[in-house]
Tab-separated table of C-alpha atoms and ligand atoms in Angstrom:
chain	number	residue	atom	x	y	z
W	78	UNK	CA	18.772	66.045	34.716
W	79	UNK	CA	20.055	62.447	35.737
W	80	UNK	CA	23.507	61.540	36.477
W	81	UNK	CA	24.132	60.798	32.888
W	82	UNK	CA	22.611	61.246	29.430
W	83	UNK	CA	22.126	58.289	27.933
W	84	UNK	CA	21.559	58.097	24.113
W	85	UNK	CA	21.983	54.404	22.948
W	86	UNK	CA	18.526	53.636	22.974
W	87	UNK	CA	19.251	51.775	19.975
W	88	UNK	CA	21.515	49.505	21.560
W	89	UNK	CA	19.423	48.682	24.329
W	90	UNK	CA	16.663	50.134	26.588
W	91	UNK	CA	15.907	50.080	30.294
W	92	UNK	CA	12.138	48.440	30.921
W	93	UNK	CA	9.169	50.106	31.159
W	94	UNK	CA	7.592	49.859	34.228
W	95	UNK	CA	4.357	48.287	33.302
W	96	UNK	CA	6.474	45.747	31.721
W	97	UNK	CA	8.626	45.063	34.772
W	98	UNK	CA	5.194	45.040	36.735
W	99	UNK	CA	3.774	42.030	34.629
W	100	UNK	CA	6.850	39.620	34.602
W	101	UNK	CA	6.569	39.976	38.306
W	102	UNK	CA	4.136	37.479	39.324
W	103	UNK	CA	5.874	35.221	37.141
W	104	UNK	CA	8.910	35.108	38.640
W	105	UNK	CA	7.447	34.631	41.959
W	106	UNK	CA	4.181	32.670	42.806
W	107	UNK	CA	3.199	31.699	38.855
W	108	UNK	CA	6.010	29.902	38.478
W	109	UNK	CA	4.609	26.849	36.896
W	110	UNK	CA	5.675	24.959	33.481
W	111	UNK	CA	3.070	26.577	30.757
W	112	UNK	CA	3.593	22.443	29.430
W	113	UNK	CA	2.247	21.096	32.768
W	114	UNK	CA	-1.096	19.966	33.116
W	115	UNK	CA	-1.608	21.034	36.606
W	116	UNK	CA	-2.970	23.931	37.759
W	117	UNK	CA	-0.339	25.651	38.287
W	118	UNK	CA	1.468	24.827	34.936
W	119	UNK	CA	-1.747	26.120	33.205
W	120	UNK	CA	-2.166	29.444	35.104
W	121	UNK	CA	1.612	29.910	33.678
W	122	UNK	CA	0.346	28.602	30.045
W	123	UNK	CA	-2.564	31.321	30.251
W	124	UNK	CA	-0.283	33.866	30.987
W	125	UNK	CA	1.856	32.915	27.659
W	126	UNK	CA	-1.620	32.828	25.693
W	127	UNK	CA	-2.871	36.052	26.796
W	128	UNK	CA	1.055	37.636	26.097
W	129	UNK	CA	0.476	35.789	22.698
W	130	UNK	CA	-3.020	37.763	21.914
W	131	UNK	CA	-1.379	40.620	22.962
W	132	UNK	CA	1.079	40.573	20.277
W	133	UNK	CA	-1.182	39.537	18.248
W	134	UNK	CA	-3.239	42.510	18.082
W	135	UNK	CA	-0.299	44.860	17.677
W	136	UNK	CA	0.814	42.885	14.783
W	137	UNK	CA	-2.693	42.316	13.132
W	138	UNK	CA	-1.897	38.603	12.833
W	139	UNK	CA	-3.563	35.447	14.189
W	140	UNK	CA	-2.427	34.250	17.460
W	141	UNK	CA	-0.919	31.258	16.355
W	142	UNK	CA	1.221	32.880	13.858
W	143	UNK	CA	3.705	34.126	16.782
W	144	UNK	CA	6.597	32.279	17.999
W	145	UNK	CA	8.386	33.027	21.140
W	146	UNK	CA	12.478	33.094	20.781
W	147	UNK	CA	15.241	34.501	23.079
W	148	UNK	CA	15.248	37.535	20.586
W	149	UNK	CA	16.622	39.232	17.614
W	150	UNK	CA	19.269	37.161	16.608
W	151	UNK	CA	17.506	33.777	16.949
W	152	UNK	CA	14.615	34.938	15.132
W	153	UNK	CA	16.967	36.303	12.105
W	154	UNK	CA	18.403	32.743	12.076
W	155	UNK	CA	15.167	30.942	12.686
W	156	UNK	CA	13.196	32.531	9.554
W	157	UNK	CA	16.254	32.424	7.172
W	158	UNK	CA	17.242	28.659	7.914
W	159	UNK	CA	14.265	27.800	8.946
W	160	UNK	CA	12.741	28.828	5.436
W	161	UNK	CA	15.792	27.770	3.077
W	162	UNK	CA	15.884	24.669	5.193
W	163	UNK	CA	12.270	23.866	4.182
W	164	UNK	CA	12.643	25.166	0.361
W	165	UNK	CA	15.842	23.071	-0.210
W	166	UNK	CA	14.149	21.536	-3.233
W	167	UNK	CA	12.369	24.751	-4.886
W	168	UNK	CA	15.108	26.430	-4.667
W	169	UNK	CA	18.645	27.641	-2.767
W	170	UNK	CA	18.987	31.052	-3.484
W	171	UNK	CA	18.601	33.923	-1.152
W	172	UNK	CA	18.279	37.773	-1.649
W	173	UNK	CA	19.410	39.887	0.870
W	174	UNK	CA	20.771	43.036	1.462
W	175	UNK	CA	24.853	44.281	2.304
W	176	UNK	CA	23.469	46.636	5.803
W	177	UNK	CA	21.374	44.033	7.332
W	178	UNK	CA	22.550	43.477	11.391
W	179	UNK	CA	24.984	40.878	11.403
W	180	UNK	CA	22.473	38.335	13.302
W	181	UNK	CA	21.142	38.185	9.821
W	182	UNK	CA	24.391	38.861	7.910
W	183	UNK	CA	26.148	35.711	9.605
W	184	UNK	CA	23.061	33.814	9.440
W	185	UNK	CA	23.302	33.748	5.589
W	186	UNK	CA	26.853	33.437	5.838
W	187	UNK	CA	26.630	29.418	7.756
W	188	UNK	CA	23.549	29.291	4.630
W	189	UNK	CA	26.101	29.519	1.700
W	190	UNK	CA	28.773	26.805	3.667
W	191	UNK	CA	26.185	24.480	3.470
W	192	UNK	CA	25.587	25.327	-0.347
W	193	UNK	CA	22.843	28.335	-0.501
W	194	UNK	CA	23.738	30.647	-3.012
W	195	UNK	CA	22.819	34.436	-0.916
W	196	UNK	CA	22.703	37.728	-3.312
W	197	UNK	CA	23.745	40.748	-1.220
W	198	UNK	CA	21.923	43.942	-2.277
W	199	UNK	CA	23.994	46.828	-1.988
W	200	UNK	CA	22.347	50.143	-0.838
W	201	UNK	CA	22.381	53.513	-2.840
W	202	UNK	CA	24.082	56.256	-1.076
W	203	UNK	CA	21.813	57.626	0.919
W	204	UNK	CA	21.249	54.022	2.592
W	205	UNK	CA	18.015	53.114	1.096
W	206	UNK	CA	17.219	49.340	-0.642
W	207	UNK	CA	15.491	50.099	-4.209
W	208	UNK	CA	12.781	47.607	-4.765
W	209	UNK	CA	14.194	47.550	-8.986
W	210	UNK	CA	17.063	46.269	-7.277
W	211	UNK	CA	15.497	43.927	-5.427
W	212	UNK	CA	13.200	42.327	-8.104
W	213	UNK	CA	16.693	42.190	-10.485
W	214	UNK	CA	18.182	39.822	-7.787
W	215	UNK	CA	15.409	37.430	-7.842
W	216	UNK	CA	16.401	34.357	-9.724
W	217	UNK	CA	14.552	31.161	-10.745
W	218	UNK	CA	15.917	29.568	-7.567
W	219	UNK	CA	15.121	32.213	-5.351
W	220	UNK	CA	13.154	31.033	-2.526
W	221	UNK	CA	13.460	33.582	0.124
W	222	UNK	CA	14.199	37.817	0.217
W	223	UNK	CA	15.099	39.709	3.813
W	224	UNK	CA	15.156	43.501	4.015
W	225	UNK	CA	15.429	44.653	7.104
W	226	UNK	CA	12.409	47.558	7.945
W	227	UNK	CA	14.986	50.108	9.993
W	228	UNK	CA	18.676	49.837	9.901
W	229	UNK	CA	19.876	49.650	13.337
W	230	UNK	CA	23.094	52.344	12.606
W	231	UNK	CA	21.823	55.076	10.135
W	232	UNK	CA	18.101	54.104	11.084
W	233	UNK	CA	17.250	54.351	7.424
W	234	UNK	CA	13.439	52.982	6.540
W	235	UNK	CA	13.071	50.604	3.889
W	236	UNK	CA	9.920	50.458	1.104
W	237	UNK	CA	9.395	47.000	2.311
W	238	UNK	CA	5.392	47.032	1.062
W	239	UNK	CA	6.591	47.943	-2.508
W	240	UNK	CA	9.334	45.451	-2.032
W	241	UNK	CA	7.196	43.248	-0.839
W	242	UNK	CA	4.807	44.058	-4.466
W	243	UNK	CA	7.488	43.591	-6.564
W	244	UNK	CA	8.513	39.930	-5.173
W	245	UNK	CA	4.522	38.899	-5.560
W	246	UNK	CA	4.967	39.860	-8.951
W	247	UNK	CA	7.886	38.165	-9.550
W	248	UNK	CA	6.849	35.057	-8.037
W	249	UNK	CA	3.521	35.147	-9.845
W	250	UNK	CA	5.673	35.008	-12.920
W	251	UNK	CA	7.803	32.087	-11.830
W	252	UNK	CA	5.103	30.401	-10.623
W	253	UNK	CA	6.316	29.449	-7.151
W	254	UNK	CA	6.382	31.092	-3.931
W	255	UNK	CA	9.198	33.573	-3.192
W	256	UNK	CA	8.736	34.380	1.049
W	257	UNK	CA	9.429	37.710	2.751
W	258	UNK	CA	10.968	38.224	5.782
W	259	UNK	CA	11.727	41.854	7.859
W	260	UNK	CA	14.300	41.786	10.750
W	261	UNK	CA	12.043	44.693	11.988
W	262	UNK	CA	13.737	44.894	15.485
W	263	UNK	CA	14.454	48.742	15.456
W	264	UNK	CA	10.872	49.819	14.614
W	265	UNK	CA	8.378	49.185	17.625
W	266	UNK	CA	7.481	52.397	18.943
W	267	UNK	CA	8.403	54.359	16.177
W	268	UNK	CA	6.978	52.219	13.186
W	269	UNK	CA	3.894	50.233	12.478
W	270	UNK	CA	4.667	46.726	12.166
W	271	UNK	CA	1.123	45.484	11.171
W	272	UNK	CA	2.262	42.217	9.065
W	273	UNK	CA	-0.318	42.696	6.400
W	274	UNK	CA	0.655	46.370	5.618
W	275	UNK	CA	4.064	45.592	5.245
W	276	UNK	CA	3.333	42.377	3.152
W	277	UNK	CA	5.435	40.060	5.035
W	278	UNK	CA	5.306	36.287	6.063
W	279	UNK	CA	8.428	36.472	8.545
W	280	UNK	CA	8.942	39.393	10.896
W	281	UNK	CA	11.355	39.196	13.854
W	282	UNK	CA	10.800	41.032	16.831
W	283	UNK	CA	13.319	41.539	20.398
W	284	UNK	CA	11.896	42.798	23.325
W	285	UNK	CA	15.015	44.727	24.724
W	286	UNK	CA	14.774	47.523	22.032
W	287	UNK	CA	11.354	48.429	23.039
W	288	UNK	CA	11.296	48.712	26.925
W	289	UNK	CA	11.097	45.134	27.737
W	290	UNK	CA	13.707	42.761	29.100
W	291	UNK	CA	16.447	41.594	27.533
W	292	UNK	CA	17.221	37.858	26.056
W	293	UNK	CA	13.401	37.243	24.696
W	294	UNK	CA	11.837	37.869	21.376
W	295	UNK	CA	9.118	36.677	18.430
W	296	UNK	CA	9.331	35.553	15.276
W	297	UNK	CA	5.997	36.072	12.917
W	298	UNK	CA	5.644	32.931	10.705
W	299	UNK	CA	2.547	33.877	8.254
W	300	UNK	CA	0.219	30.529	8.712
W	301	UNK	CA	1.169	28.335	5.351
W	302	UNK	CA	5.301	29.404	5.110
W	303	UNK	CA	7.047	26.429	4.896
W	304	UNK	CA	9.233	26.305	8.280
W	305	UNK	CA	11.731	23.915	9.815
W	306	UNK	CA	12.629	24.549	13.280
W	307	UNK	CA	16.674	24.331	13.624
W	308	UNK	CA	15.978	23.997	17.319
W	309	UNK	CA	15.633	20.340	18.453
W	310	UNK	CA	13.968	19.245	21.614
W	311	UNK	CA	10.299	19.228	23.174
W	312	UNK	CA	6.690	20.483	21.098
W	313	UNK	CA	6.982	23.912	22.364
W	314	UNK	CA	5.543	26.774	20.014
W	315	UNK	CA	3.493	24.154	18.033
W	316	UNK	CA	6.503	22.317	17.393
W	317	UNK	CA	8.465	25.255	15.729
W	318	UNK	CA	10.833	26.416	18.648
W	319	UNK	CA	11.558	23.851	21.546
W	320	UNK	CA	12.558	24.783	24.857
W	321	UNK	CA	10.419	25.917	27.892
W	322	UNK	CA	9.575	29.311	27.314
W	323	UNK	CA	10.725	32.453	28.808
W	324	UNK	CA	7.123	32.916	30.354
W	325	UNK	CA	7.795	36.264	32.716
W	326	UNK	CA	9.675	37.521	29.604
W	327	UNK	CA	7.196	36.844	27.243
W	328	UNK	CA	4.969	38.137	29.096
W	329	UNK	CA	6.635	41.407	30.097
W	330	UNK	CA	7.789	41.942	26.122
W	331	UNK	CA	4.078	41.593	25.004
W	332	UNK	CA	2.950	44.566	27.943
W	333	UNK	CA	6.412	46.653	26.271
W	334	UNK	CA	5.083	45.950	22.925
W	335	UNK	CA	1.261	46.855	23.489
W	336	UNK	CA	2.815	49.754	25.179
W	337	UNK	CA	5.010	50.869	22.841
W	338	UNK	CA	2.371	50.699	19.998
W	339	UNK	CA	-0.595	52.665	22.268
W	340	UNK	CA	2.341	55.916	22.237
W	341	UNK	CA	4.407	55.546	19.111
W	342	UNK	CA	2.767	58.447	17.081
W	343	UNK	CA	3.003	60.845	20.131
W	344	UNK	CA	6.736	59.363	20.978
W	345	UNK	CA	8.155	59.975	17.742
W	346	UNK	CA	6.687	62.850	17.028
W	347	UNK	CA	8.567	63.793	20.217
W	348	UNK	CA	11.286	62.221	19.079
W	349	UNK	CA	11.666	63.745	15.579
W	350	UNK	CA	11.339	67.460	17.176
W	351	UNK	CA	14.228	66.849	19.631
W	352	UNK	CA	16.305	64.525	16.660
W	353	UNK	CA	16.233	67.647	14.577
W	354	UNK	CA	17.262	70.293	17.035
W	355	UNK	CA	19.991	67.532	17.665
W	356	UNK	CA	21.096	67.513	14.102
W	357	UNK	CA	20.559	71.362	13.204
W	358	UNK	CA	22.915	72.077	15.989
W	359	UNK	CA	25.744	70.197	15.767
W	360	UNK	CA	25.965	71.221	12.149
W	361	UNK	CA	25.341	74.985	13.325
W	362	UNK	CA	27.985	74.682	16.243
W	363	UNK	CA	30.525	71.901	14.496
W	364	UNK	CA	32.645	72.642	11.063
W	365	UNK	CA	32.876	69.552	8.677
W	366	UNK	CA	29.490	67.683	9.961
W	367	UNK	CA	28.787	64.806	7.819
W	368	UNK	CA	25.118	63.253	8.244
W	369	UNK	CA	24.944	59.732	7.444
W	370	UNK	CA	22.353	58.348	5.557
W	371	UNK	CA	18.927	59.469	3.902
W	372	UNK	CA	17.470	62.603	6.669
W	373	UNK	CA	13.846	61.822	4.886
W	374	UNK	CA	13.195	58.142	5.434
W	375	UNK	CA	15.013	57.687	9.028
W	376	UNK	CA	14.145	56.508	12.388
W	377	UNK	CA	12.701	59.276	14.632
W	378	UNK	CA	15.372	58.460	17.153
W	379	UNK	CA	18.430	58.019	14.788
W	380	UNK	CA	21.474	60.640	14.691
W	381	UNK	CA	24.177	58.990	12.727
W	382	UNK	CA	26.721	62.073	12.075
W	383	UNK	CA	30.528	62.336	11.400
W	384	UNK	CA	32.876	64.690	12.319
W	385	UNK	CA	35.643	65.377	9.543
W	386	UNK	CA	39.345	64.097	10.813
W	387	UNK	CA	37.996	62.434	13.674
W	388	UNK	CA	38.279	59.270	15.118
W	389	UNK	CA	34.911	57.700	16.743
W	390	UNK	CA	36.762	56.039	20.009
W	391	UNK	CA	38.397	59.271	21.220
W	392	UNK	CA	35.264	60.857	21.376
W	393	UNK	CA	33.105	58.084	22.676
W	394	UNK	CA	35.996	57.822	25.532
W	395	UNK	CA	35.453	61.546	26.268
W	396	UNK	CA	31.819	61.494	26.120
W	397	UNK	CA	31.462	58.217	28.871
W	398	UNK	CA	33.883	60.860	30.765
W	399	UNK	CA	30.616	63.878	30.542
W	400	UNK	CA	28.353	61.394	31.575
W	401	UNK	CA	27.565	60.739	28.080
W	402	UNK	CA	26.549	57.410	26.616
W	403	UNK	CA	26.740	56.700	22.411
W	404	UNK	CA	28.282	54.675	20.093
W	405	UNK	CA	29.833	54.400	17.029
W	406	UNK	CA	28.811	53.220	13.510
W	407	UNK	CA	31.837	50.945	13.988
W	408	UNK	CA	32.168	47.223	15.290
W	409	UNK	CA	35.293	46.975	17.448
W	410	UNK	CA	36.438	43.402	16.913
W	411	UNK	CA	39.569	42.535	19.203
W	412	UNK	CA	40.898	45.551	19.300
W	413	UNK	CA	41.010	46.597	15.865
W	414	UNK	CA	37.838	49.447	15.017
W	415	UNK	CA	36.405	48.112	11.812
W	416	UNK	CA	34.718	50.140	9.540
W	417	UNK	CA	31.469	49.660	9.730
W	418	UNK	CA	29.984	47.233	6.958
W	419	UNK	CA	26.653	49.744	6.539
W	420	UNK	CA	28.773	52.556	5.857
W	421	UNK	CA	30.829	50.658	3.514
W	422	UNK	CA	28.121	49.476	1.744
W	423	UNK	CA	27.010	53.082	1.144
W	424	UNK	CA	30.117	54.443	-0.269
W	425	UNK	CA	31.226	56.003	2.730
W	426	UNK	CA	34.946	56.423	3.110
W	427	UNK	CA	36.877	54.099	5.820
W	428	UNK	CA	38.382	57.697	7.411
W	429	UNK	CA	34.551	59.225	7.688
W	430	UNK	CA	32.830	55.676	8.643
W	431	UNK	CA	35.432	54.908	11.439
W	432	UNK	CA	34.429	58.704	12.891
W	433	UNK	CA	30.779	58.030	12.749
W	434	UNK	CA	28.845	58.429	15.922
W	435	UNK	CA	25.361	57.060	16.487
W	436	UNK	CA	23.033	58.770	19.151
W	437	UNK	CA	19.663	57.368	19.255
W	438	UNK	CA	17.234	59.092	21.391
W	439	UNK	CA	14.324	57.716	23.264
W	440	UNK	CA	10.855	59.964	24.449
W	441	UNK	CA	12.239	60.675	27.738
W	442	UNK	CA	15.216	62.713	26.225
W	443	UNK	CA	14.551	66.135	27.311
W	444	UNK	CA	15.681	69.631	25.513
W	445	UNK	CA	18.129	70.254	28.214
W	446	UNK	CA	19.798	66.708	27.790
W	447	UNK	CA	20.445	67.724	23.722
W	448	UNK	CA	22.061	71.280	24.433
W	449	UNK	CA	24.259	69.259	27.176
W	450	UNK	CA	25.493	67.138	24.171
W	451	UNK	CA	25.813	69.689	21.401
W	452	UNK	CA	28.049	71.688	24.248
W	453	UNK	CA	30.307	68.947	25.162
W	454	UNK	CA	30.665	67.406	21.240
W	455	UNK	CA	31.421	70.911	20.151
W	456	UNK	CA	34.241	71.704	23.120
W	457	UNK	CA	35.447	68.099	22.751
W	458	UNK	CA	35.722	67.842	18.622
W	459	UNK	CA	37.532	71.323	18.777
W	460	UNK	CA	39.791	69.924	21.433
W	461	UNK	CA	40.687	66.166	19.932
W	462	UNK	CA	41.214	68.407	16.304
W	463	UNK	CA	43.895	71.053	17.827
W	464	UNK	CA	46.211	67.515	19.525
W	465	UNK	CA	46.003	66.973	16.281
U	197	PLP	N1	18.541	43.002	14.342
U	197	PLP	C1	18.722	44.313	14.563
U	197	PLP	C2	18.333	45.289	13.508
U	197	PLP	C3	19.263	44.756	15.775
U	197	PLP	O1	19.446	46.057	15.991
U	197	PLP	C4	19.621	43.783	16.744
U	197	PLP	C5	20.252	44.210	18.017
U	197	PLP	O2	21.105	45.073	18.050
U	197	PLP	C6	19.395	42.425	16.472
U	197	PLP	C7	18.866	42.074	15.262
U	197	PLP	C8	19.748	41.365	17.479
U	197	PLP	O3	18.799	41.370	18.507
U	197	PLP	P1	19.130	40.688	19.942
U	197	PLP	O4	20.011	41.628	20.666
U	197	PLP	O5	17.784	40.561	20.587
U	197	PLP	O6	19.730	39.368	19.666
C-alpha cells in the first residue's frame, strides 16, 4: 500500500505516464510556435494536429470540430456565451439545470446581468434531470439547453440522448434551432462521449480529470453552431479561441484521452466492483448511512454517502490525519461550509448535505485500500458521535 490512500480522483488525477511521456519532447527540443512558419514552428503545429485527430477519433467528430482551451471552466463559459452571444437575436433564453459545476453555474449567472433570461432545472430526488422537464422549460426564446453528462459530487448520469430527442422535437416545432451542450468533464474513462450518440453540438472536455495535466482542455463545437469567441487576440483555433496554445498539454491530454477511452470498460468495471464493496460496507459497519443520489445511474467511481449527526470537516480533518484523502459534497467559501447547492437542489437537508463525503475511486484503488477506509470511517464516525 502507498503512503496514503487517495480517493479524490474526482477532484483531480495524477498523469498517466504515457501522457507525461508525450508532452516531453515538447517542453524540451519541439519547442516551436505551432503559428510559425518555420520548421520548427510546424513540427510543433503537427504535433497539435495529430493531438487534434486523436481526439477526434475518441469523440467520433471531425477534426476541425475541436477547440483547444485551458480546461473545464473555460470551455463551460466558451459554449454558453459563446452560443447566447451569437443567438442574441433568435433568442435570450437559456435552460439549464440547478447541479451543474459552478464553472457553468456562474457562467449563466454574468449571462442574465447582461439580460439572458436562464431557467434552472431542478433535479428529482434521486439527482437525475427528467427530459419532460426539460422540454417544459423550453420557451419560444430558447436558444440554448446544458445538462451536464455526470455530476461531479453524486456522479449521477444524465439521459442526455433522450434529452437531446426531446429538444430536436421541440425545436422542429418552433422552427428554429435550439443547441445542446454537455459539460461532460467527469465522464472520460468511465463514459462514452461519442458526440453523435449523445446528440450534442457542444461538449467540454479537461484533461486533469482523466490522467492528463492540469490547466488544458477542449471544447466540441458541432461544424454549423453559431459561435462567438469571448476570447480576443490572434486566429488561433480557426479564429474561435486566441492565444498560443498549450502544445505539450494538448498533446499530453489527447495521449490521456485515447488512453482513457482504449480501458474504460475494463476500468469501470473495476471500478464498480470495488465502489460497491465500498458502499455495502460502510452501510454494514456504520449506523445511520445515508447514500446520496440515484445508486443505478452513477459514476463507477462515485461514493457520495452521509453519516447521520455528522459534520463533513471533522471527518475529512481526521481522515488527511490516516493518510486519507476525500472531500466533501460541500464548498467551503471563507470559512463558512456551505451546503452544497447539488444537495440542495435534491431535497437534501442542510444538517445531512453539510455531512456528505465524496470518495471517488480511480482503477488503481486496490481491495486492501477500501477495507483501510471502511476501518478508519467506522472507528472515526463512532468516535466524533460519542464527543458528541
Ligand atoms: N465541470 C465539472 C463537472 C467539473 O468537475 C470541473 C472540475 O472540477 C469543471 C467543470 C472545471 O474544470 P477545470 O478544473 O478544468 O476548470
Amino acid at each position: 500500500m502507498s503512503e496514503f490512500i487517495y480517493l479524490d480522483n474526482a477532484a483531480t488525477t495524477p498523469m498517466s505516464a504515457l501522457a507525461v511521456a508525450a508532452m516531453n519532447p515538447y517542453l524540451y527540443e519541439e519547442y516551436g510556435n505551432p503559428s510559425s512558419l518555420y520548421s520548427l514552428g510546424q513540427s510543433a503545429r503537427r504535433g497539435l494536429d495529430q493531438a487534434r485527430n486523436r481526439c477526434a477519433r475518441v469523440l467520433g467528430s471531425r477534426p476541425s470540430e475541436i477547440v483547444f482551451t485551458s480546461g473545464g471552466t473555460e470551455s463551460d463559459n466558451a459554449a454558453t456565451m459563446g452560443v447566447a452571444f451569437a443567438q442574441k437575436k433568435i433568442g435570450m433564453h437559456i435552460v439549464t439545470t440547478a447541479i451543474e459545476h459552478h464553472a457553468l453555474l456562474h457562467a449563466t449567472k454574468l449571462l442574465e446581468l447582461l439580460g439572458y433570461e436562464v431557467t434552472y432545472i431542478k433535479p428529482e430526488a434521486n439527482g437525475l434531470i427528467s427530459p419532460d422537464s426539460v422540454l417544459s422549460a423550453i420557451r419560444e426564446d430558447t436558444v440554448l439547453v446544458s445538462v451536464m453528462l455526470a455530476n461531479n459530487e453524486i456522479g449521477t448520469i444524465q439521459p442526455i440522448k433522450k434529452i437531446s430527442d426531446v429538444i430536436r422535437q421541440k425545436a422542429d416545432e418552433l422552427q428554429h434551432s435550439i443547441y445542446f451542450h454537455t459539460d461532460a468533464v467527469q465522464a472520460p474513462g468511465a463514459l462514452s462521449i461519442n458526440v453523435d450518440d449523445l446528440g450534442v453540438d457542444l461538449m467540454s472536455l479537461s484533461a486533469h480529470k482523466f490522467h492528463g495535466p492540469k490547466g488544458v482542455g477542449l471544447l466540441y463545437i458541432r461544424q454549423g453552431t453559431p459561435f462567438v469567441p469571448t476570447q480576443a487576440g490572434g486566429a488561433q483555433e480557426r479564429e474561435r479561441r486566441a492565444g498560443t496554445e498549450n502544445v505539450a498539454g494538448i498533446v499530453a491530454m489527447s495521449v490521456a484521452l485515447e488512453e482513457a477511452e482504449y480501458r474504460r470498460v475494463e476500468n469501470s468495471k473495476k471500478c464498480v466492483a470495488l465502489r460497491d464493496k465500498l458502499f455495502a460496507s460502510l452501510c454494514e459497519r456504520i449506523e445511520g448511512v445515508h447514500i446520496n443520489g440515484t445508486l443505478e445511474h452513477r459514476l463507477p467511481n462515485n461514493v457520495n454517502i452521509s453519516f447521520e449527526g455528522i459534520e463533513s470537516e471533522p471527518l475529512l480533518m481526521a481522515l488527511d490525519l490516516e493518510g486519507i484523502y476525500a472531500s466533501s459534497g460541500s464548498a467551503c467559501s471563507a470559512g463558512s461550509l456551505e451546503p452544497s447547492h447539488v444537495l440542495r437542489a435534491m431535497k437534501i437537508t442542510d444538517e445531512r448535505s453539510r455531512a456528505s463525503l465524496r470518495l471517488s475511486l480511480s482503477p488503481n484503488t486496490t481491495e486492501e485500500e477500501i477495507d483501510k477506509v471502511v476501518g478508519v470511517l467506522s472507528d472515526q464516525v463512532k468516535r466524533i458521535r460519542k464527543l458528541m
